[in-house]
XYZ file of C-alpha atoms in Angstrom:
656
model
C -0.029 0.000 0.043
C 0.997 3.601 -0.233
C 0.943 5.967 2.710
C -1.005 8.543 0.855
C -4.720 7.871 1.629
C -7.129 9.002 4.371
C -6.063 7.333 7.613
C -7.800 4.896 9.753
C -7.842 6.195 13.280
C -5.113 4.594 15.278
C -7.258 3.788 18.258
C -9.641 0.801 18.020
C -13.315 1.688 18.000
C -16.256 -0.462 18.955
C -18.282 -1.677 16.002
C -21.154 0.605 15.221
C -24.667 -0.861 15.563
C -25.816 1.100 12.629
C -26.142 -0.513 9.177
C -22.965 -0.364 7.032
C -22.881 2.382 4.395
C -24.221 1.433 1.013
C -21.681 0.035 -1.355
C -21.098 1.205 -4.859
C -23.655 0.019 -7.318
C -23.024 -3.413 -8.779
C -24.476 -2.419 -12.069
C -22.932 -0.127 -14.676
C -25.297 2.806 -15.129
C -25.872 3.408 -18.836
C -26.768 7.030 -18.426
C -26.938 9.845 -15.859
C -30.744 9.453 -15.702
C -30.357 5.707 -14.898
C -27.965 6.615 -12.011
C -30.368 9.239 -10.709
C -33.308 6.827 -10.636
C -31.053 4.118 -9.159
C -30.237 6.491 -6.278
C -33.931 7.222 -5.731
C -34.721 3.449 -5.642
C -32.258 3.090 -2.845
C -34.622 5.134 -0.634
C -37.860 3.949 -2.151
C -39.602 3.286 1.145
C -39.160 6.789 2.346
C -40.203 8.166 -1.047
C -43.342 5.952 -1.112
C -44.271 6.959 2.421
C -43.635 10.645 1.743
C -45.600 10.569 -1.489
C -48.584 8.952 0.183
C -48.540 11.426 3.051
C -47.975 14.424 0.918
C -50.733 13.327 -1.481
C -53.052 12.904 1.529
C -52.118 16.474 2.550
C -52.648 17.894 -0.833
C -55.937 16.129 -1.277
C -57.019 17.431 2.048
C -56.023 20.932 0.902
C -57.918 20.537 -2.357
C -61.071 19.495 -0.359
C -61.076 22.668 1.697
C -62.718 24.909 -1.001
C -65.106 22.133 -1.880
C -66.218 21.739 1.720
C -66.455 25.511 2.213
C -68.593 25.694 -0.945
C -70.887 22.910 0.303
C -71.274 24.738 3.651
C -72.064 28.031 1.799
C -74.679 26.240 -0.370
C -76.316 24.786 2.728
C -76.494 28.253 4.375
C -77.792 29.945 1.184
C -80.342 27.184 0.555
C -81.717 27.532 4.110
C -80.341 24.252 5.429
C -80.732 23.151 9.019
C -78.197 24.120 11.784
C -77.345 20.412 12.116
C -76.558 20.079 8.452
C -74.305 23.208 8.528
C -72.646 21.954 11.762
C -72.019 18.564 10.027
C -70.188 20.204 7.139
C -68.151 22.334 9.526
C -67.150 19.147 11.448
C -66.099 17.538 8.214
C -64.047 20.604 7.404
C -62.333 20.464 10.845
C -61.541 16.787 10.335
C -60.125 17.623 6.962
C -57.722 20.132 8.547
C -56.548 17.556 11.176
C -55.858 15.076 8.392
C -53.915 17.421 6.207
C -51.899 18.821 9.094
C -50.781 15.376 10.326
C -50.144 14.174 6.859
C -47.811 17.095 6.158
C -45.920 16.612 9.397
C -45.021 12.990 8.826
C -44.687 13.391 5.099
C -42.056 16.168 5.599
C -40.049 13.870 7.897
C -40.088 11.041 5.334
C -39.204 13.472 2.552
C -36.260 14.883 4.500
C -35.028 11.383 5.237
C -35.110 10.558 1.540
C -33.279 13.744 0.693
C -30.445 13.290 3.205
C -30.034 9.601 2.720
C -30.149 9.725 -1.168
C -27.356 12.353 -1.056
C -25.475 10.099 1.331
C -25.877 7.018 -0.949
C -24.434 8.928 -3.933
C -21.534 10.342 -1.774
C -20.765 6.748 -0.677
C -20.799 5.577 -4.339
C -18.228 8.225 -5.191
C -16.134 7.549 -2.085
C -16.093 3.767 -2.623
C -15.014 4.188 -6.215
C -12.224 6.629 -5.311
C -10.952 4.315 -2.512
C -11.289 1.085 -4.534
C -7.907 -0.630 -4.616
C -8.104 -1.234 -8.369
C -7.537 2.487 -8.919
C -8.240 4.371 -12.153
C -9.310 7.789 -10.707
C -7.311 10.572 -12.282
C -9.314 13.602 -11.077
C -7.876 16.268 -8.744
C -9.024 16.081 -5.106
C -10.845 19.450 -5.342
C -12.874 18.226 -8.262
C -13.684 14.961 -6.498
C -14.779 16.965 -3.446
C -17.157 19.056 -5.546
C -18.695 15.930 -7.086
C -19.084 14.129 -3.662
C -20.508 17.224 -1.961
C -22.271 19.577 -4.303
C -23.388 17.089 -7.002
C -24.450 14.468 -4.560
C -26.329 17.150 -2.706
C -28.234 18.129 -5.864
C -29.245 14.498 -6.487
C -30.484 14.348 -2.847
C -32.344 17.631 -3.239
C -34.301 16.229 -6.133
C -35.159 13.165 -3.973
C -36.529 15.674 -1.456
C -39.073 17.128 -3.815
C -40.059 13.894 -5.696
C -42.759 13.222 -3.104
C -44.048 16.703 -3.353
C -44.154 16.369 -7.187
C -46.046 13.082 -6.903
C -48.558 14.765 -4.537
C -48.887 17.742 -6.852
C -49.689 15.493 -9.856
C -52.202 13.578 -7.751
C -53.933 16.717 -6.614
C -53.929 18.134 -10.161
C -55.715 14.947 -11.336
C -58.332 15.154 -8.587
C -58.846 18.891 -9.112
C -59.233 18.369 -12.807
C -61.897 15.644 -12.117
C -63.755 17.908 -9.705
C -63.661 20.884 -12.107
C -64.988 18.558 -14.874
C -67.735 17.619 -12.509
C -68.562 21.276 -11.903
C -68.202 22.243 -15.485
C -66.714 20.682 -18.588
C -65.151 23.930 -19.844
C -63.355 24.534 -16.537
C -61.894 20.960 -16.597
C -60.723 21.489 -20.162
C -58.961 24.750 -19.184
C -56.876 23.056 -16.445
C -56.053 20.103 -18.666
C -54.861 22.258 -21.531
C -52.925 24.642 -19.140
C -51.076 21.837 -17.460
C -50.101 20.186 -20.776
C -48.789 23.484 -22.198
C -46.854 24.177 -19.053
C -45.089 20.806 -19.132
C -44.107 21.097 -22.815
C -42.707 24.666 -22.504
C -40.830 23.818 -19.341
C -39.248 20.768 -20.888
C -37.779 23.070 -23.592
C -36.370 25.486 -21.173
C -35.071 22.690 -18.843
C -32.712 21.475 -21.575
C -30.975 24.719 -21.455
C -30.817 24.578 -17.656
C -29.298 21.041 -17.758
C -26.546 22.201 -20.038
C -25.789 25.330 -17.929
C -25.999 23.399 -14.660
C -23.382 20.886 -15.857
C -21.047 23.762 -16.937
C -21.672 25.468 -13.573
C -20.578 22.424 -11.603
C -17.506 21.869 -13.831
C -16.272 25.482 -13.403
C -16.856 25.307 -9.693
C -14.800 22.121 -9.513
C -11.986 23.646 -11.495
C -11.935 26.727 -9.169
C -11.779 24.356 -6.187
C -8.859 22.435 -7.678
C -7.009 25.765 -8.252
C -7.745 26.969 -4.752
C -6.474 23.815 -3.296
C -3.192 24.032 -5.305
C -2.675 27.623 -4.248
C -3.226 26.906 -0.574
C -0.972 23.913 -0.681
C 1.807 25.815 -2.457
C 1.487 29.112 -0.619
C 5.001 28.877 0.881
C 6.553 28.417 -2.538
C 4.454 31.182 -4.110
C 5.647 33.614 -1.408
C 9.258 32.395 -1.816
C 9.386 33.212 -5.515
C 7.147 36.293 -5.266
C 4.341 34.882 -7.460
C 1.391 35.829 -5.256
C 0.000 38.393 -7.686
C 0.241 35.991 -10.692
C -1.509 33.230 -8.631
C -4.158 35.650 -7.486
C -4.828 36.732 -11.062
C -5.038 33.098 -12.193
C -7.517 32.224 -9.456
C -9.438 35.375 -10.216
C -9.950 34.203 -13.841
C -11.078 30.813 -12.653
C -13.484 32.384 -10.065
C -14.950 34.749 -12.778
C -15.496 31.809 -15.085
C -17.263 29.918 -12.291
C -19.339 33.033 -11.451
C -20.363 33.425 -15.066
C -21.319 29.842 -15.362
C -23.354 30.108 -12.126
C -25.106 33.249 -13.355
C -26.040 31.558 -16.589
C -27.471 28.604 -14.660
C -29.451 30.817 -12.325
C -30.683 32.820 -15.375
C -31.967 29.629 -16.892
C -33.623 28.550 -13.670
C -35.233 32.000 -13.380
C -36.573 31.730 -16.913
C -38.040 28.324 -16.006
C -39.722 29.812 -12.910
C -41.007 32.813 -14.895
C -42.614 30.491 -17.451
C -44.373 28.591 -14.695
C -45.575 31.788 -12.982
C -46.911 33.204 -16.254
C -48.820 30.090 -17.124
C -50.357 29.715 -13.692
C -51.381 33.323 -13.685
C -52.929 33.088 -17.110
C -54.712 29.817 -16.078
C -56.149 31.388 -12.970
C -57.463 34.388 -14.978
C -59.092 32.186 -17.533
C -60.701 30.029 -14.820
C -62.115 33.047 -13.038
C -63.449 34.502 -16.276
C -65.072 31.335 -17.593
C -66.504 30.484 -14.079
C -67.971 33.966 -13.670
C -69.619 33.802 -17.075
C -71.117 30.379 -16.357
C -72.475 31.618 -12.997
C -74.005 34.781 -14.454
C -75.571 32.826 -17.279
C -77.204 30.540 -14.738
C -75.302 27.330 -15.816
C -73.492 27.170 -12.422
C -74.657 27.831 -8.881
C -73.009 30.275 -6.525
C -71.704 27.587 -4.204
C -70.306 25.688 -7.150
C -68.615 28.856 -8.422
C -67.040 29.494 -4.960
C -65.797 25.894 -4.855
C -64.430 25.978 -8.435
C -62.732 29.353 -7.922
C -61.126 28.191 -4.681
C -60.083 24.969 -6.231
C -58.552 26.751 -9.219
C -56.727 29.094 -6.877
C -55.442 26.134 -4.879
C -54.012 24.193 -7.837
C -51.691 27.147 -8.574
C -49.448 25.802 -5.838
C -49.200 22.255 -7.251
C -48.539 23.700 -10.675
C -45.631 25.735 -9.243
C -44.383 22.547 -7.574
C -44.279 20.781 -10.911
C -42.538 23.797 -12.351
C -39.901 23.694 -9.649
C -39.526 19.929 -10.005
C -38.577 20.435 -13.600
C -35.699 22.724 -12.654
C -34.514 20.418 -9.870
C -34.670 17.487 -12.287
C -32.548 19.261 -14.788
C -29.932 20.143 -12.190
C -30.005 16.583 -10.700
C -29.479 14.957 -14.127
C -26.520 17.226 -14.811
C -24.971 16.440 -11.411
C -25.719 12.659 -11.846
C -23.690 12.838 -15.084
C -20.723 14.288 -13.206
C -21.047 11.526 -10.534
C -21.340 8.905 -13.301
C -17.965 10.129 -14.668
C -16.385 9.044 -11.454
C -18.218 5.803 -10.566
C -18.087 4.693 -14.170
C -14.284 5.181 -14.641
C -12.398 2.146 -15.839
C -10.357 0.383 -13.215
C -6.591 0.668 -13.571
C -5.789 -2.921 -12.514
C -7.722 -6.128 -11.921
C -7.741 -7.745 -8.509
C -5.833 -10.943 -7.987
C -7.415 -14.180 -6.621
C -4.484 -16.394 -5.513
C -3.386 -15.869 -1.930
C 0.321 -15.468 -1.497
C 2.528 -17.622 0.593
C 4.054 -15.198 3.078
C 6.227 -15.971 6.063
C 4.869 -13.851 8.911
C 7.287 -11.326 10.242
C 9.836 -11.919 7.476
C 10.746 -10.112 4.335
C 10.198 -11.324 0.790
C 12.402 -11.388 -2.255
C 11.432 -8.803 -4.945
C 12.236 -9.540 -8.571
C 11.488 -7.081 -11.394
C 12.509 -8.344 -14.728
C 12.174 -6.736 -18.213
C 9.382 -4.472 -17.176
C 8.062 -1.836 -19.619
C 6.543 1.322 -18.172
C 6.001 4.777 -19.435
C 7.737 4.180 -22.820
C 10.770 2.586 -21.193
C 11.715 -1.128 -21.470
C 14.111 -3.140 -19.474
C 13.359 -2.016 -15.898
C 15.077 -4.791 -13.999
C 16.336 -5.189 -10.420
C 16.137 -7.442 -7.402
C 15.762 -6.901 -3.628
C 16.741 -9.618 -1.262
C 15.216 -10.442 2.078
C 17.201 -8.863 4.967
C 19.029 -6.441 2.615
C 18.861 -2.742 1.844
C 18.757 -2.356 -1.887
C 19.260 0.898 -3.696
C 17.688 1.798 -7.056
C 19.080 4.777 -8.970
C 17.120 5.899 -12.030
C 18.715 8.195 -14.554
C 15.382 8.849 -16.430
C 13.302 11.862 -15.554
C 9.823 10.925 -14.188
C 10.431 7.133 -14.133
C 11.701 6.860 -10.529
C 8.282 7.962 -9.202
C 6.413 5.381 -11.212
C 8.413 2.288 -10.368
C 7.355 2.027 -6.626
C 3.696 2.043 -7.622
C 4.151 -0.989 -9.873
C 5.137 -3.080 -6.809
C 1.706 -2.509 -5.177
C -0.043 -2.551 -8.585
C -1.107 1.011 -8.739
C -0.636 0.558 -12.441
C 0.121 -2.356 -14.843
C 3.414 -2.671 -16.738
C 3.299 -2.982 -20.470
C 5.506 -6.060 -20.337
C 7.835 -7.974 -18.040
C 7.500 -9.793 -14.743
C 7.188 -8.611 -11.122
C 7.406 -11.163 -8.352
C 7.384 -10.729 -4.627
C 7.936 -13.821 -2.429
C 7.946 -15.996 -5.523
C 4.436 -14.878 -6.593
C 3.424 -12.792 -9.539
C 1.939 -9.630 -8.051
C -0.955 -9.739 -10.531
C -2.133 -13.026 -9.036
C -2.246 -11.847 -5.385
C -5.350 -10.034 -4.058
C -4.629 -6.335 -3.789
C -5.643 -6.094 -0.206
C -3.180 -8.849 0.755
C -0.421 -7.466 -1.407
C -0.662 -3.935 -0.063
C -0.829 -5.215 3.553
C 2.700 -6.627 3.044
C 4.286 -4.081 0.652
C 4.355 -0.474 1.889
C 5.310 2.320 -0.496
C 6.207 5.665 1.042
C 6.278 8.226 -1.829
C 8.584 11.187 -2.006
C 5.755 13.641 -1.137
C 4.210 11.471 1.625
C 1.279 13.197 3.297
C 0.955 13.750 7.011
C -2.617 13.634 8.213
C -4.345 16.039 10.620
C -3.463 15.214 14.168
C -0.397 15.126 16.368
C 3.153 13.906 15.586
C 2.575 10.864 17.792
C -0.743 10.004 16.073
C 0.979 10.059 12.639
C 3.843 7.869 13.695
C 1.605 5.327 15.418
C -0.892 5.279 12.548
C 0.298 1.981 11.079
C 2.475 0.666 13.953
C 1.598 -2.802 15.258
C 2.437 -1.773 18.820
C 3.967 1.212 20.697
C 7.419 -0.327 20.748
C 7.410 -0.412 16.928
C 6.475 3.264 16.928
C 9.377 3.995 19.235
C 11.811 2.088 17.015
C 10.608 3.946 13.911
C 10.890 7.322 15.692
C 14.480 6.569 16.790
C 15.575 5.185 13.314
C 14.220 8.266 11.422
C 15.539 10.744 13.975
C 11.975 11.923 14.502
C 12.749 12.081 18.207
C 14.826 15.207 17.447
C 11.714 16.726 15.835
C 9.650 15.862 18.951
C 12.299 17.537 21.149
C 12.463 20.658 18.942
C 8.815 21.641 18.273
C 6.586 23.137 20.971
C 4.272 20.503 22.415
C 6.566 17.661 21.640
C 4.938 14.390 20.439
C 1.485 15.983 20.991
C 2.259 18.965 18.702
C -0.300 19.180 15.906
C 1.155 18.828 12.401
C -1.432 20.947 10.695
C -3.061 20.279 7.328
C -0.745 17.997 5.397
C 2.023 18.678 7.915
C 2.296 22.388 7.166
C 3.256 23.196 10.754
C 6.505 21.457 10.255
C 9.454 22.246 8.123
C 10.279 20.149 5.063
C 12.891 18.153 6.905
C 10.832 17.551 9.944
C 7.937 16.513 7.787
C 10.049 13.927 5.991
C 11.398 12.413 9.155
C 7.940 11.999 10.680
C 6.786 10.433 7.426
C 9.781 8.104 7.467
C 9.248 7.159 11.121
C 5.612 6.310 10.277
C 6.734 3.942 7.457
C 9.418 2.305 9.568
C 7.124 1.910 12.490
C 4.676 -0.102 10.304
C 7.413 -2.772 9.966
C 6.153 -4.129 6.653
C 7.774 -7.196 5.139
C 8.636 -5.143 2.059
C 9.260 -1.386 2.372
C 9.790 0.939 -0.589
C 11.054 4.451 0.084
C 11.335 7.073 -2.640
C 13.718 9.931 -1.802
C 12.747 9.955 1.926
C 15.418 12.489 3.013
C 15.811 15.119 0.348
C 15.080 17.971 2.815
C 17.293 16.554 5.626
C 20.821 17.875 6.203
C 23.725 15.593 5.074
C 24.959 14.697 8.491
C 21.507 13.616 9.821
C 20.825 11.829 6.532
C 23.914 9.683 6.995
C 22.865 8.707 10.562
C 19.332 7.959 9.403
C 20.703 5.719 6.684
C 22.670 3.651 9.253
C 19.852 3.274 11.655
C 17.375 2.427 8.892
C 19.622 -0.343 7.544
C 20.143 -1.738 11.103
C 16.475 -1.710 12.022
C 15.313 -3.423 8.828
C 18.170 -5.962 8.604
C 17.719 -7.101 12.217
C 14.248 -8.478 11.456
C 15.183 -9.883 8.088
C 12.847 -7.467 6.272
C 13.193 -6.343 2.611
C 13.939 -2.704 1.877
C 14.210 -0.809 -1.362
C 15.504 2.759 -1.666
C 14.654 4.652 -4.892
C 17.020 7.586 -4.534
C 20.085 9.452 -5.777
C 21.410 10.249 -2.260
C 25.000 9.114 -1.803
C 24.519 8.928 1.929
C 21.632 6.382 1.637
C 23.184 4.502 -1.233
C 26.468 4.025 0.632
C 24.657 2.008 3.207
C 22.913 -0.264 0.651
C 24.067 -3.859 0.316
C 23.504 -3.611 -3.418
C 22.631 -0.837 -5.813
C 20.959 -1.150 -9.260
C 21.533 1.696 -11.792
C 18.915 2.128 -14.519
C 19.930 4.278 -17.423
C 19.369 4.609 -21.133
C 21.247 2.031 -23.150
C 24.122 3.210 -25.493
C 23.737 2.324 -29.231
C 26.099 -0.630 -28.918
C 23.920 -2.192 -26.170
C 20.772 -1.647 -28.215
C 22.395 -3.435 -31.193
C 23.491 -6.232 -28.937
C 19.970 -6.663 -27.612
C 18.625 -6.585 -31.138
C 20.928 -9.477 -32.209
C 19.636 -11.641 -29.454
C 21.759 -13.249 -26.713
C 24.973 -13.557 -28.765
C 26.014 -9.882 -28.593
C 25.030 -9.602 -24.967
C 26.756 -12.757 -23.964
C 29.999 -11.620 -25.707
C 30.114 -8.629 -23.328
C 29.101 -10.554 -20.170
C 25.509 -9.219 -20.277
C 22.192 -10.988 -20.158
C 18.759 -10.074 -21.650
C 15.592 -10.192 -19.612
C 16.578 -9.430 -16.077
C 19.181 -8.520 -13.504
C 22.386 -10.411 -13.019
C 24.318 -11.367 -9.974
C 26.263 -9.006 -7.770
C 28.659 -6.861 -9.636
C 27.272 -7.850 -13.098
C 25.212 -5.885 -15.613
C 21.937 -6.799 -17.090
C 20.360 -5.564 -20.297
C 16.592 -6.352 -20.658
C 15.340 -7.078 -24.092
C 13.553 -4.208 -25.786
C 15.202 -0.952 -26.744
C 14.485 1.911 -29.069
C 12.475 -0.598 -31.112
C 8.867 -1.758 -31.406
C 8.519 -4.631 -29.001
C 5.234 -5.876 -30.408
C 3.940 -6.519 -33.952
C 6.061 -7.200 -37.049
C 9.803 -7.003 -37.048
C 10.846 -3.900 -38.946
C 13.633 -5.648 -40.796
C 12.270 -9.119 -41.518
C 8.536 -8.471 -41.490
C 8.004 -11.540 -39.359
C 5.083 -11.313 -36.978
C 5.865 -10.483 -33.396
C 4.571 -12.290 -30.320
C 1.117 -10.861 -30.662
C 0.518 -12.901 -33.786
C 0.500 -12.463 -37.507
C -0.842 -9.282 -38.891
C -0.975 -7.468 -35.535
C -0.250 -3.699 -35.715
C 3.158 -2.534 -34.607
C 3.254 -1.313 -30.976
C 4.630 2.049 -29.869
C 8.410 2.645 -29.823
C 10.057 2.266 -26.370
C 13.496 3.256 -24.995
C 15.727 0.497 -23.865
C 17.159 0.775 -20.320
C 20.359 -0.865 -19.017
C 20.497 -2.174 -15.448
C 23.965 -2.089 -13.936
C 24.416 -3.487 -10.416
C 27.031 -3.536 -7.657
C 27.902 -1.754 -4.527
C 27.849 2.018 -4.340
C 31.556 2.260 -4.036
C 32.128 -0.065 -6.988
C 29.706 1.827 -9.257
C 31.271 5.170 -8.288
C 34.657 3.816 -9.296
C 33.746 1.934 -12.514
C 30.624 3.543 -13.935
C 31.069 6.954 -15.304
C 27.346 7.626 -15.867
C 26.572 6.683 -12.314
C 29.347 8.824 -10.975
C 28.243 11.804 -13.097
C 24.631 11.486 -11.951
C 25.471 11.442 -8.259
C 28.023 14.322 -8.463
C 25.917 16.797 -10.438
């Protein structure tokens, strides 16, 4: 595993009695709408309950003008006091029903809103943390999708029940108006149909602008995160004004996108308001004409007018639901971009055979990565192995291959005699720990960071001593309980590196890979750290790999591998097969014994497809297209002192 993910709290916690968070969907959503409705189905019980209760409330509301009209008709027609009292009692019961329905319906709707947003957030979180990888989005962008976009999906779930109730009451109101008068029912039917058609047209524009709004907000969040993280560097080079201008442009772009989205939403609301106002005017005019002409009684007119006035609310709910649906679909599309990302690697299925508390032999032979072929080295159990890479950008990619954060284009990687691709990722990363060059410290104290992965307090003490983090504890105010701040910003670069190294050593993994762990540490302390590091790891027979160009660290290594670009003669030898390589004491396909030199097959040639000279089909079969050209690497090995003496390229790299 890599020490670069949100931490598990070091203290053990009692298991929660609550149900576990929902896992990522097992299906692949074909569209953003499918994901949206899938999220709603996850809380269908709350949605059904809220829809039923809201519908009961709305139907109770719609019956108020009808009951009032019936009471007025009884009074005008000279009905008895008991008859009038009966209608008033029914009206009171209706108010009790609609009040209780709204109270419990609102609770169910709020549960649906909050839990649906939580379900979507957990889908995003599970996909980001899935060991098979594949996520290439910036943290700020991911945060926007998990927070804002998931919230918009949840917000739509919150108004689904209201929309269902609004549609139900519109249907009942239409039936009642048709019973009072056929023209009045026709007016509400025609008005609702026209409203839905026009709003669908406007909602398309809102969906487009809402997606752009969320994208620009995510980009602004990414830039803000980068600026805050690199504030010290910006101040050091005097680039504050340039950085502020850059963020200002991103912020203005986000503001413009937000204003366009709000403008579209306002247009949608305006259309709904205009239609409902026109509808109410027509209902009042037609109803008044029918009453004056004697075709409708006064009580019926009062009921019809009150009913028509009441359905303005449900029509506005339908109008608002259209806007919320447009935003939710756009946000669901952004969530789908994350949960639907292709996995970087496939999980293994064959358990490894690991000796508990012991290291494991690491073999990397003829691996191709990032356009370079011939990445080959070994790391023996109980030894400290150095790896020097004279290829820009390649050193940072090699450690990730050992824990399968990516797949090599070719070659073989074995740990403990097992191909890493066959071992389950969880098991592999529990035994192989990669501490990257920019290892992150998590919020908390120095002691909490060091003890994060330690199996026991004594292991944390040994790691602290070996990394000279005890000097950091003695220096900073508060000692071991001093907070490190966000990403360790309360500490200097050297202090931060020593705490990160102590955390990695305290974990005591069977295989430990360190990438430039002491670049910000002074030379004298670095040399002492190297000695203690070697002593600590060798005592327990653990495997250690240092990817570095530090002479202090390399001088303590039992063996050093030097990867560098092959010279033309070596490329030609590799191209001729084993003869040329053997004539010079070299091998093709992997590392050699101590003091030897290995050249992996490949080179500045096309390793797949037809041979460029003979036209014979390559290993992929006849007629396969030629693969991309790669650069051959040579792997020289020996002790640091021997390489400094005999290898000019190695000596030049380390003395630059």
